[in-house]
PDB file of N, CA and C in Angstrom:
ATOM      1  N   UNK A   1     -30.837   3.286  26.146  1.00 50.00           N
ATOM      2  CA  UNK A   1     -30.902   2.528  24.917  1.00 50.00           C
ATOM      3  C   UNK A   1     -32.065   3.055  24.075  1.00 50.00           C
ATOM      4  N   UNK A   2     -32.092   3.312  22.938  1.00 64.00           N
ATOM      5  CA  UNK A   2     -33.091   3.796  21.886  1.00 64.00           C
ATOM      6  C   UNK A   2     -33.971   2.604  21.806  1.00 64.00           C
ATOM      7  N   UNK A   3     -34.937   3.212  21.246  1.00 80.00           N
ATOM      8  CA  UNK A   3     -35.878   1.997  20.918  1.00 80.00           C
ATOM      9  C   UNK A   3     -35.400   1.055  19.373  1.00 80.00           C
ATOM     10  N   UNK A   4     -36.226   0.120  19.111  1.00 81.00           N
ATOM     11  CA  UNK A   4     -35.865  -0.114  17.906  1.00 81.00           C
ATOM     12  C   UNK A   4     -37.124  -0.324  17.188  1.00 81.00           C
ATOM     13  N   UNK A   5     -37.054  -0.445  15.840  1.00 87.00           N
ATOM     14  CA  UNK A   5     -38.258  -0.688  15.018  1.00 87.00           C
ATOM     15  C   UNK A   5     -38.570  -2.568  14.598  1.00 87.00           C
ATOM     16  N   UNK A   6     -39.234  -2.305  14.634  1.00 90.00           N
ATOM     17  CA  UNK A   6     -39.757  -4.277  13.959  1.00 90.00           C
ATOM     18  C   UNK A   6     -38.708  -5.089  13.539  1.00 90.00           C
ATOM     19  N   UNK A   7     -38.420  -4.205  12.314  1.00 91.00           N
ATOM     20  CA  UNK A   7     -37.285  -5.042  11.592  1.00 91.00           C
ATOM     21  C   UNK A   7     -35.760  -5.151  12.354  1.00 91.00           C
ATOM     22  N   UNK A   8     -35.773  -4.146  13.041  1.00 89.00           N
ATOM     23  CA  UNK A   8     -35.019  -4.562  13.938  1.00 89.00           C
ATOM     24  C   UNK A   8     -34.715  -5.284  14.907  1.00 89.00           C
ATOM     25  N   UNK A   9     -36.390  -5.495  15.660  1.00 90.00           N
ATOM     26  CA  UNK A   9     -37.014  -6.327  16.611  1.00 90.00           C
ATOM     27  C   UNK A   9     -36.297  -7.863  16.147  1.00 90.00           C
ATOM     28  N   UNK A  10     -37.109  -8.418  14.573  1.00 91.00           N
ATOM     29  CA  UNK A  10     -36.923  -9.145  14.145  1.00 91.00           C
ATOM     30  C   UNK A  10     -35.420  -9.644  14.146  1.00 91.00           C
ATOM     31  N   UNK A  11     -34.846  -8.788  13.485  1.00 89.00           N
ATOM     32  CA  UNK A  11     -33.280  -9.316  13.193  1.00 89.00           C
ATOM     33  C   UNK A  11     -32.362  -9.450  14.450  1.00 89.00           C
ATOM     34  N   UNK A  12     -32.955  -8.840  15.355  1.00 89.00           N
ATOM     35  CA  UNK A  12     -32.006  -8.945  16.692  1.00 89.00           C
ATOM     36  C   UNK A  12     -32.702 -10.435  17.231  1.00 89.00           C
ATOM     37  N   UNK A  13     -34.272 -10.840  16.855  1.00 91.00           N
ATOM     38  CA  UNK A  13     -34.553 -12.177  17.266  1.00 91.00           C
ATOM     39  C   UNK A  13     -33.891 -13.686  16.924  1.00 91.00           C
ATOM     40  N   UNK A  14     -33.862 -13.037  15.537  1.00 91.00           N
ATOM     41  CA  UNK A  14     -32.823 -14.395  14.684  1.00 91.00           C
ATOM     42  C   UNK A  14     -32.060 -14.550  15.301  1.00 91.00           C
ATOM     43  N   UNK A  15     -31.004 -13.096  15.689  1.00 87.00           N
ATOM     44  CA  UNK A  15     -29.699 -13.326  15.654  1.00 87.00           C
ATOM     45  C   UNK A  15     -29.642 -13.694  17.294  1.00 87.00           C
ATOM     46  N   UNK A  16     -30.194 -14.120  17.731  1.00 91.00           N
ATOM     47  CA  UNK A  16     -30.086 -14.343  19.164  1.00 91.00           C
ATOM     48  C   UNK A  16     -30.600 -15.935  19.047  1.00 91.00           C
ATOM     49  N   UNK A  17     -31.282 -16.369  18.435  1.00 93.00           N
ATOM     50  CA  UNK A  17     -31.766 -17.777  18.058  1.00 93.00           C
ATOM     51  C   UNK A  17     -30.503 -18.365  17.435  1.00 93.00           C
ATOM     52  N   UNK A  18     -30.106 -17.690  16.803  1.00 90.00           N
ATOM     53  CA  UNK A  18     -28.621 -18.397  16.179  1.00 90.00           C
ATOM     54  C   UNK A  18     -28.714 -18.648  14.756  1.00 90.00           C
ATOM     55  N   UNK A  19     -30.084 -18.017  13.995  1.00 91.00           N
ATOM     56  CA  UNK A  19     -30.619 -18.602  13.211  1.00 91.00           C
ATOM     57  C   UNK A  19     -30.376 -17.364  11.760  1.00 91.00           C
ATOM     58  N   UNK A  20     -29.464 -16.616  12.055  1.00 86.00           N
ATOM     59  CA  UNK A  20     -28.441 -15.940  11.145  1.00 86.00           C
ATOM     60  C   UNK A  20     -27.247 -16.201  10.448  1.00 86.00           C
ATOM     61  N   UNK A  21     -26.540 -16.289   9.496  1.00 83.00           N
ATOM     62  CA  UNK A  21     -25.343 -17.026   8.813  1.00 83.00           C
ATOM     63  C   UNK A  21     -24.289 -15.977   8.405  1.00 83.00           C
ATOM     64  N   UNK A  22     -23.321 -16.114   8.178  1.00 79.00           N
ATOM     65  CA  UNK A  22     -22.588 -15.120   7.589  1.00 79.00           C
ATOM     66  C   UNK A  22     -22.659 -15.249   6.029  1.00 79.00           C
ATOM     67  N   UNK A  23     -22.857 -14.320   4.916  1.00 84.00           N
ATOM     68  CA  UNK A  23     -22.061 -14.892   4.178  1.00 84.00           C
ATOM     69  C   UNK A  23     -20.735 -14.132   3.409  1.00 84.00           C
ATOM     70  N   UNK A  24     -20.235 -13.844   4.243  1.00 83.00           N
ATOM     71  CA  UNK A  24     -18.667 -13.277   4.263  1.00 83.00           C
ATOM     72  C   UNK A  24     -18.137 -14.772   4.006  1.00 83.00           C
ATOM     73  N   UNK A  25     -17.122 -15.249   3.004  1.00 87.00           N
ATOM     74  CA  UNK A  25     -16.056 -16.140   3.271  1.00 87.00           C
ATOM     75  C   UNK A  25     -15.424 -15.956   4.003  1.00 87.00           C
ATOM     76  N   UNK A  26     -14.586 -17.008   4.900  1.00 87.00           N
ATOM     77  CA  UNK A  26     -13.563 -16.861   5.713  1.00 87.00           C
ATOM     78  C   UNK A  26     -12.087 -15.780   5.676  1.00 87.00           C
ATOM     79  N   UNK A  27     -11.823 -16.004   4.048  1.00 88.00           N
ATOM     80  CA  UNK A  27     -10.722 -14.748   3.878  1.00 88.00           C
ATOM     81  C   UNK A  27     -11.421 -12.947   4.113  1.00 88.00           C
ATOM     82  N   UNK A  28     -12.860 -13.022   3.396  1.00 86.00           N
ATOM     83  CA  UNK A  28     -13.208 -12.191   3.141  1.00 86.00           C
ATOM     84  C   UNK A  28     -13.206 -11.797   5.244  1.00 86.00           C
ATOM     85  N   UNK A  29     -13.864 -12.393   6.310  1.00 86.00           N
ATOM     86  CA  UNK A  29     -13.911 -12.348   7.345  1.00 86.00           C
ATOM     87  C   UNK A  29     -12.604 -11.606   7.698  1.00 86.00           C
ATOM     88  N   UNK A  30     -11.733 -12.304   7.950  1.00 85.00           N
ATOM     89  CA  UNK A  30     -10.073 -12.255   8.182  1.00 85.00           C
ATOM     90  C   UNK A  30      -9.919 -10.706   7.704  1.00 85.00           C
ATOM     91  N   UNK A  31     -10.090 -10.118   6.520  1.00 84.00           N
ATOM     92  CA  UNK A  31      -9.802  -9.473   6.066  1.00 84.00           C
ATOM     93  C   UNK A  31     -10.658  -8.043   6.483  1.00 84.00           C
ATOM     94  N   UNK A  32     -11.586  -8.067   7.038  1.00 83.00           N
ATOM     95  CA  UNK A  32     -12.627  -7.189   7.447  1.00 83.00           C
ATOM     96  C   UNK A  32     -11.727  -6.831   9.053  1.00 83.00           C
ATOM     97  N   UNK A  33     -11.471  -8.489   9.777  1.00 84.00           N
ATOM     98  CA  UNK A  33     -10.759  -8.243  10.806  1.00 84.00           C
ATOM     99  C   UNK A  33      -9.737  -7.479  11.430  1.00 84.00           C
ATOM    100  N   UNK A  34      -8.975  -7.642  10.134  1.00 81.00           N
ATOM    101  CA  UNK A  34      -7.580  -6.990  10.231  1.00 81.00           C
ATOM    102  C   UNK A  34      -7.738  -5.338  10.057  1.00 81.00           C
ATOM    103  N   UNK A  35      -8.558  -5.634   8.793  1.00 77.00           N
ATOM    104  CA  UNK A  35      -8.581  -3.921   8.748  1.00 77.00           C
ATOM    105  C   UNK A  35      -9.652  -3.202  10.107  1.00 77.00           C
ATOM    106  N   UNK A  36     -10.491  -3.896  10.599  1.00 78.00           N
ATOM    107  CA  UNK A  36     -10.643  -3.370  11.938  1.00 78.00           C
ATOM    108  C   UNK A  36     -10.080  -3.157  12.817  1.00 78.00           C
ATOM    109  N   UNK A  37      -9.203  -4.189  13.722  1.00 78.00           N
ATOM    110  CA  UNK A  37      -8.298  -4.123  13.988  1.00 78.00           C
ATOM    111  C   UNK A  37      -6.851  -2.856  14.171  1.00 78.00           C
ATOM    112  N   UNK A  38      -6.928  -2.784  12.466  1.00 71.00           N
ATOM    113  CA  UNK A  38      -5.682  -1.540  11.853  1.00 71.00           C
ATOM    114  C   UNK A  38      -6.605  -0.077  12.539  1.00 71.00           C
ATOM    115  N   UNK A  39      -8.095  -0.090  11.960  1.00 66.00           N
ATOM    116  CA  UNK A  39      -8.107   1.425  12.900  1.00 66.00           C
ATOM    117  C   UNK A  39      -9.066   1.630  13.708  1.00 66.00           C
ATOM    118  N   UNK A  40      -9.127   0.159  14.783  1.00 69.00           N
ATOM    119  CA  UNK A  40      -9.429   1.016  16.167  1.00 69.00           C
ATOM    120  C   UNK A  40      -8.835   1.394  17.167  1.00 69.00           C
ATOM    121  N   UNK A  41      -7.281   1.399  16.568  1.00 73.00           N
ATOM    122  CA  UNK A  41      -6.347   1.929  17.739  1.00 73.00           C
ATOM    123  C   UNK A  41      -6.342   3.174  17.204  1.00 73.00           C
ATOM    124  N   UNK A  42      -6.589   3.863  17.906  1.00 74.00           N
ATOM    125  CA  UNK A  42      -7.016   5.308  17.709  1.00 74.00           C
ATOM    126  C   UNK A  42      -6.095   6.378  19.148  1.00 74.00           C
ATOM    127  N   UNK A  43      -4.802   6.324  18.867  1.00 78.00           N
ATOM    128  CA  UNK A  43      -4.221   6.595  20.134  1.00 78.00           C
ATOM    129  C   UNK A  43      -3.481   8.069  20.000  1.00 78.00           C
ATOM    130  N   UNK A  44      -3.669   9.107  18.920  1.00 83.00           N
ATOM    131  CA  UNK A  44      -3.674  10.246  18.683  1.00 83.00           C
ATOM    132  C   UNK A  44      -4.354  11.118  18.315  1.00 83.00           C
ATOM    133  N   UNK A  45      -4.943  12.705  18.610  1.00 87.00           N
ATOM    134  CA  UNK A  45      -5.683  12.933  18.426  1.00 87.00           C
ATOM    135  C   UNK A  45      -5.355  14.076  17.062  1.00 87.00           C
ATOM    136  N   UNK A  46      -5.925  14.597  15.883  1.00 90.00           N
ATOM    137  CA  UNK A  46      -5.467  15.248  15.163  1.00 90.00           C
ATOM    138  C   UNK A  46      -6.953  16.574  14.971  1.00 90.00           C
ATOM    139  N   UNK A  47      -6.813  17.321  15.004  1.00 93.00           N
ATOM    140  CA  UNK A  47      -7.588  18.286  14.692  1.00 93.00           C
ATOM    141  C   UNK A  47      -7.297  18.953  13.076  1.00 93.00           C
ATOM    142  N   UNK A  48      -8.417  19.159  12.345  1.00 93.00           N
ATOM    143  CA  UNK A  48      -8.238  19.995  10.944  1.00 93.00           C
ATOM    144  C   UNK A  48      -9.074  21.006  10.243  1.00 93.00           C
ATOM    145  N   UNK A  49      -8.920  21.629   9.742  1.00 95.00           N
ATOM    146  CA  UNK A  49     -10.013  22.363   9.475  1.00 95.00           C
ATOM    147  C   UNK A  49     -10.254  22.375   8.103  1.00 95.00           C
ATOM    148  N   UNK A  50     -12.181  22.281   7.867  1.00 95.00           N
ATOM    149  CA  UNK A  50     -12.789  21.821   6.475  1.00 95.00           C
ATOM    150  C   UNK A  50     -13.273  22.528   6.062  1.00 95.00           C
ATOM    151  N   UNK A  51     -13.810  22.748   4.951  1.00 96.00           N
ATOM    152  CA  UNK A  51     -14.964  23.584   4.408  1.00 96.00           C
ATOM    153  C   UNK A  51     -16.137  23.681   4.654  1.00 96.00           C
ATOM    154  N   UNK A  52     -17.253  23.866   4.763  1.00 96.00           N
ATOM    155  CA  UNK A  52     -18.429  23.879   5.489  1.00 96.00           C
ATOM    156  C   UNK A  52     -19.106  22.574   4.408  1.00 96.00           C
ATOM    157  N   UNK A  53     -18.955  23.030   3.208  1.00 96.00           N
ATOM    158  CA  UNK A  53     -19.097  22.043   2.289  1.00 96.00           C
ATOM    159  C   UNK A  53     -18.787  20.570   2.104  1.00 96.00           C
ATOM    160  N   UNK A  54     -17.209  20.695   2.039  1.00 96.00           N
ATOM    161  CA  UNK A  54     -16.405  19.307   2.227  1.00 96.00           C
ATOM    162  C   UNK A  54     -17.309  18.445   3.628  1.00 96.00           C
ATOM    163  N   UNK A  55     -17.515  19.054   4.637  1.00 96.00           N
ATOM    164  CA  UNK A  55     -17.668  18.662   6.166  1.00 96.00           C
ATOM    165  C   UNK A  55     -19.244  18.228   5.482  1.00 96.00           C
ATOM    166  N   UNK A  56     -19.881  18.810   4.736  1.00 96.00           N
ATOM    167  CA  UNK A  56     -21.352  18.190   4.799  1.00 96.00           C
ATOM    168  C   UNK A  56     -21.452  17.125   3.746  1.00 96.00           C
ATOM    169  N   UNK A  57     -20.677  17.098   2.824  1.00 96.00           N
ATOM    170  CA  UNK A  57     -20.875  16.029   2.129  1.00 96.00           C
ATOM    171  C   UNK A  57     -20.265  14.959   2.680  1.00 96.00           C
ATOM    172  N   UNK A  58     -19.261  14.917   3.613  1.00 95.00           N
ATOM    173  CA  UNK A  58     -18.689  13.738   4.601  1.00 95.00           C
ATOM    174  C   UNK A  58     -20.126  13.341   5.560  1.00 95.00           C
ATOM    175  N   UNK A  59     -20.684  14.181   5.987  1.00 95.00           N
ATOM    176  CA  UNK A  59     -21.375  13.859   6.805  1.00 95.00           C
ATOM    177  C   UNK A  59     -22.689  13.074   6.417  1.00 95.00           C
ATOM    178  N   UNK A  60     -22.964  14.109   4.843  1.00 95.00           N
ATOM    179  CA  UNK A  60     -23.992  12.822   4.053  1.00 95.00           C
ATOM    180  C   UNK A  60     -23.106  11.246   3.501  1.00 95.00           C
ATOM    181  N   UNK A  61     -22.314  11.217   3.096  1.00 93.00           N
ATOM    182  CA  UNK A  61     -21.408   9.885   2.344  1.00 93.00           C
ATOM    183  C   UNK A  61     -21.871   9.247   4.241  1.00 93.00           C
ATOM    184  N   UNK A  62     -21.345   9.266   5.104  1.00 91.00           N
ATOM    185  CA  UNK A  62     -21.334   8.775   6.795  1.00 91.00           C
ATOM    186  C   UNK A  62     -22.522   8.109   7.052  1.00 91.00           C
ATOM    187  N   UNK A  63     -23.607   9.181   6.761  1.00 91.00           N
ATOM    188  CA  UNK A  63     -25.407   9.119   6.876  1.00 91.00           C
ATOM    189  C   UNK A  63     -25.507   7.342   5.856  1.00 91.00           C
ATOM    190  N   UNK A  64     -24.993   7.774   4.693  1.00 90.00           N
ATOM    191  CA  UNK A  64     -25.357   7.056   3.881  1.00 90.00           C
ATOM    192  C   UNK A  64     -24.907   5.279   4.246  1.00 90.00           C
ATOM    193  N   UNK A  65     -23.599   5.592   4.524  1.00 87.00           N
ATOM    194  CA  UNK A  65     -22.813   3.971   4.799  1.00 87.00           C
ATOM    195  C   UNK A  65     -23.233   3.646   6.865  1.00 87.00           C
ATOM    196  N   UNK A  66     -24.248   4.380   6.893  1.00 86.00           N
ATOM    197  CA  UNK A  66     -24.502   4.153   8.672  1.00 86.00           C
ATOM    198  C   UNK A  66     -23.275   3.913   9.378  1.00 86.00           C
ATOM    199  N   UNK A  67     -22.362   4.986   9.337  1.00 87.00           N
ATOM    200  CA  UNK A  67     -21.050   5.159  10.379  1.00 87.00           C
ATOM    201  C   UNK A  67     -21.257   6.621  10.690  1.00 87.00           C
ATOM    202  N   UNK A  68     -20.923   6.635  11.793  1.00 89.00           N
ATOM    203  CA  UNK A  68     -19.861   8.141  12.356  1.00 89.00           C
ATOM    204  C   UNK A  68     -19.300   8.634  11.511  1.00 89.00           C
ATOM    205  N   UNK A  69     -19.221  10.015  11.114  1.00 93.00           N
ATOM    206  CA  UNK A  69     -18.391  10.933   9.661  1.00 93.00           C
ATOM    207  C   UNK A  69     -17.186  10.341  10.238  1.00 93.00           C
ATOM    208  N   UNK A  70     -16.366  10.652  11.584  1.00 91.00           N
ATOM    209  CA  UNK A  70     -15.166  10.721  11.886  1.00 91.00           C
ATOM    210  C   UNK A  70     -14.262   9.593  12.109  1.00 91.00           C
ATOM    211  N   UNK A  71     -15.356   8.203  11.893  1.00 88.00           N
ATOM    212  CA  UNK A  71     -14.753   7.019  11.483  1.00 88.00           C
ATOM    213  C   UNK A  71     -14.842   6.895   9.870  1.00 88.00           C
ATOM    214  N   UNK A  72     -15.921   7.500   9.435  1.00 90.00           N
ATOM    215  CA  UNK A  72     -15.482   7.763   7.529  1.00 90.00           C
ATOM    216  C   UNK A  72     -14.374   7.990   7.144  1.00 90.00           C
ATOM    217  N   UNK A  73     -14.050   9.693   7.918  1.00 93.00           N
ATOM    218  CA  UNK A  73     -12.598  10.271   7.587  1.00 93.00           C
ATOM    219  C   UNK A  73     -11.364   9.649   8.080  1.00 93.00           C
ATOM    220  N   UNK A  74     -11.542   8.793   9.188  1.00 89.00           N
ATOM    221  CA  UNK A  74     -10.251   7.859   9.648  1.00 89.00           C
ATOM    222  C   UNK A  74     -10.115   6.983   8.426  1.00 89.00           C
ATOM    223  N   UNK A  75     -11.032   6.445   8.044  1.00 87.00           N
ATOM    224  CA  UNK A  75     -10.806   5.133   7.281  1.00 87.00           C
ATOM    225  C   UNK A  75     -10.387   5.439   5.823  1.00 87.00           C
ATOM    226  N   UNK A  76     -10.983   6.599   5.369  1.00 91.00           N
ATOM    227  CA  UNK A  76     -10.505   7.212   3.961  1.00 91.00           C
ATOM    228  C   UNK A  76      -8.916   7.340   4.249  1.00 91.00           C
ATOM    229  N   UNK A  77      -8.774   8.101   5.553  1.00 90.00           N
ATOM    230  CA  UNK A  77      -7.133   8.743   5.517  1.00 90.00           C
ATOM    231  C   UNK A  77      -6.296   7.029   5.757  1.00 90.00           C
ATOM    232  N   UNK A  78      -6.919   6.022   6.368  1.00 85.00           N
ATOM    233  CA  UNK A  78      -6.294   4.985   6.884  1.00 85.00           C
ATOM    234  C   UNK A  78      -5.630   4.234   5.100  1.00 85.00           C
ATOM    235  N   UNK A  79      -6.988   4.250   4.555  1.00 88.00           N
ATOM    236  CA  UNK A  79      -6.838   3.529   3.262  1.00 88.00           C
ATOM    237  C   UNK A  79      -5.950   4.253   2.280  1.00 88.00           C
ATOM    238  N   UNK A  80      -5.779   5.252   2.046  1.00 89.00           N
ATOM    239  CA  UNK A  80      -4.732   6.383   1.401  1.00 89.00           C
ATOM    240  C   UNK A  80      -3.659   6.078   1.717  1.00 89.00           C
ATOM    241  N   UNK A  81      -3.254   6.117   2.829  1.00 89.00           N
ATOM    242  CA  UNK A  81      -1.926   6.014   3.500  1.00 89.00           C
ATOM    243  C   UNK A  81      -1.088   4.598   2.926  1.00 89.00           C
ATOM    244  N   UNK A  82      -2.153   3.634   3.246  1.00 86.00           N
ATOM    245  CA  UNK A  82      -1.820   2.069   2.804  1.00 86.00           C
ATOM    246  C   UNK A  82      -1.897   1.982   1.994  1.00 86.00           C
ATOM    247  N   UNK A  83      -2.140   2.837   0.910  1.00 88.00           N
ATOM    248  CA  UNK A  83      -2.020   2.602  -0.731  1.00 88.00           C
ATOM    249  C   UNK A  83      -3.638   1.829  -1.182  1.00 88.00           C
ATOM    250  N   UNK A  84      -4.248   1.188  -0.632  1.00 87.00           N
ATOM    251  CA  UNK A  84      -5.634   1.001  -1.108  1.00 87.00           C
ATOM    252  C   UNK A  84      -6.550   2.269  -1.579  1.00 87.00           C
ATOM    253  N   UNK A  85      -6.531   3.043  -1.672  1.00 85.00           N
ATOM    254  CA  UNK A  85      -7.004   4.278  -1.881  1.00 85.00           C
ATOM    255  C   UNK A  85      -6.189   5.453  -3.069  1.00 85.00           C
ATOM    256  N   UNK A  86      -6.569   5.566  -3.839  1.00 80.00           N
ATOM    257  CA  UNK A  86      -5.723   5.893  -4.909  1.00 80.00           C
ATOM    258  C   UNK A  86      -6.741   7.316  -5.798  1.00 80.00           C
ATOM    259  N   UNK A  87      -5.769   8.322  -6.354  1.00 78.00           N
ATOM    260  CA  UNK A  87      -6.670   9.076  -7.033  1.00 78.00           C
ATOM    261  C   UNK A  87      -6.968   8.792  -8.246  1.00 78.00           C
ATOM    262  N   UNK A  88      -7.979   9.179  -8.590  1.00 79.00           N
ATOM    263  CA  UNK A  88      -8.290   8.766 -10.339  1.00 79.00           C
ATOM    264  C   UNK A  88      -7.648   9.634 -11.057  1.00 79.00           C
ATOM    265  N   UNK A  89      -7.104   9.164 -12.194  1.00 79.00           N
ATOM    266  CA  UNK A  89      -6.782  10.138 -13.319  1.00 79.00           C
ATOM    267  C   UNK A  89      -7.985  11.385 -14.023  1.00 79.00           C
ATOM    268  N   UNK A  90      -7.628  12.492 -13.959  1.00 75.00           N
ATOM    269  CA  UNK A  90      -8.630  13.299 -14.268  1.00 75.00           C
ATOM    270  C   UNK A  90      -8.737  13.507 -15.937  1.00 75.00           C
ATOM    271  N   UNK A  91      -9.827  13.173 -16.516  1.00 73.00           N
ATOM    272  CA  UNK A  91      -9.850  13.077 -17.802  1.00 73.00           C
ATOM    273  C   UNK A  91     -10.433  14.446 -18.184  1.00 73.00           C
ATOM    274  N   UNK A  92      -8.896  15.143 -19.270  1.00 64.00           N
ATOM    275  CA  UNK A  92      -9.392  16.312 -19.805  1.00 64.00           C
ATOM    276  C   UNK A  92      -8.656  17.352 -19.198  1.00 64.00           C
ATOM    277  N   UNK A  93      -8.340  18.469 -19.738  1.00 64.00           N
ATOM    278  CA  UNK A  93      -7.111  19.027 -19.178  1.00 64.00           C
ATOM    279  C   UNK A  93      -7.220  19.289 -17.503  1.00 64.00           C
ATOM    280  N   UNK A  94      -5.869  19.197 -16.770  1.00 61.00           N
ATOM    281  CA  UNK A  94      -6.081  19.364 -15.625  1.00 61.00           C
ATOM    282  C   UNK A  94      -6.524  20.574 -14.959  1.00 61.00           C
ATOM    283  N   UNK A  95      -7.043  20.252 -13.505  1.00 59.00           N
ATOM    284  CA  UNK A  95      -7.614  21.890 -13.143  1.00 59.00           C
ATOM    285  C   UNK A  95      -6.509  22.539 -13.006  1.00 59.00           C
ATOM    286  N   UNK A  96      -7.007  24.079 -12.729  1.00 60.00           N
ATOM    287  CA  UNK A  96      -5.901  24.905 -12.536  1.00 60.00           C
ATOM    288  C   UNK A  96      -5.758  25.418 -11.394  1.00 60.00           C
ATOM    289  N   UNK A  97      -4.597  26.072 -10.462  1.00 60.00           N
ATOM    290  CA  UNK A  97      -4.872  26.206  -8.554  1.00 60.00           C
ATOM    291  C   UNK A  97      -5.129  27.626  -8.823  1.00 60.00           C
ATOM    292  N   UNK A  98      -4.574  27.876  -9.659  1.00 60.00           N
ATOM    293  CA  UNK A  98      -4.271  29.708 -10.238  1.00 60.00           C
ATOM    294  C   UNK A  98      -5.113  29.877 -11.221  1.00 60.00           C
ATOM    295  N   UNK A  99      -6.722  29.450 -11.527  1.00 59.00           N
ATOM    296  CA  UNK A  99      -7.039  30.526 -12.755  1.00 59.00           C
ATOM    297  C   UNK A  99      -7.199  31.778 -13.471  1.00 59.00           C
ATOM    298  N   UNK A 100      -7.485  32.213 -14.251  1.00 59.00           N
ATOM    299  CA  UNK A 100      -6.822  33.167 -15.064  1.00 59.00           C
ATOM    300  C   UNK A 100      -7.784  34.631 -14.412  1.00 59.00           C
ATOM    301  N   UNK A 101      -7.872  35.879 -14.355  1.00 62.00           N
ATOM    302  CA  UNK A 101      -8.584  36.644 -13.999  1.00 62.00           C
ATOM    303  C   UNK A 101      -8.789  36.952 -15.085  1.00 62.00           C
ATOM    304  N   UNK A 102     -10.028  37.098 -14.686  1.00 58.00           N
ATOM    305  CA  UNK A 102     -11.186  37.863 -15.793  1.00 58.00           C
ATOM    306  C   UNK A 102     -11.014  39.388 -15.777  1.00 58.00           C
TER     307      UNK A 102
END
């Protein structure tokens, strides 16, 4: 087990006193549930290959929201799939896959 720092000390004291609250509403709860629920069945394994780039900015966005990159990338691909996840319209002509040679 790692150590922990003060504030951690602290918050693990509350929360063992009982003297912590939620304030998630009940739907909002439910709803955290389910989508937990949806992806910790994790019962296939998929391998892919990234850019060195793509892979580090996943790994900072991961750093940032304190998860595992590879529960980041489950949950991005989870939310896509289910339609919660949507692309933005790109404002201004679209890119091109083929640009022009110079």
């Amino acid at each position: 087990m790692s150590k922990i720092d003060r504030e951690e000390a602290e918050l693990l004291d509350l929360f063992n006193k009982g003297q912590l609250q939620s304030v998630a509403s009940p739907s909002e709860l439910a709803h955290f549930k389910a989508a937990a629920r949806a992806t910790s069945i994790k019962d296939r394994r998929v391998n892919i290959r990234l850019s060195s780039g793509d892979l580090s900015d996943i790994q900072t966005k991961a750093l940032e929201e304190g998860i595992p990159y590879q529960t980041l990338i489950a949950s991005v691909l989870h939310k896509y799939v289910s339609g919660r996840l949507t692309e933005r319209p790109v404002s201004g002509p679209a890119p091109s896959l083929n640009p022009p040679l110079l």
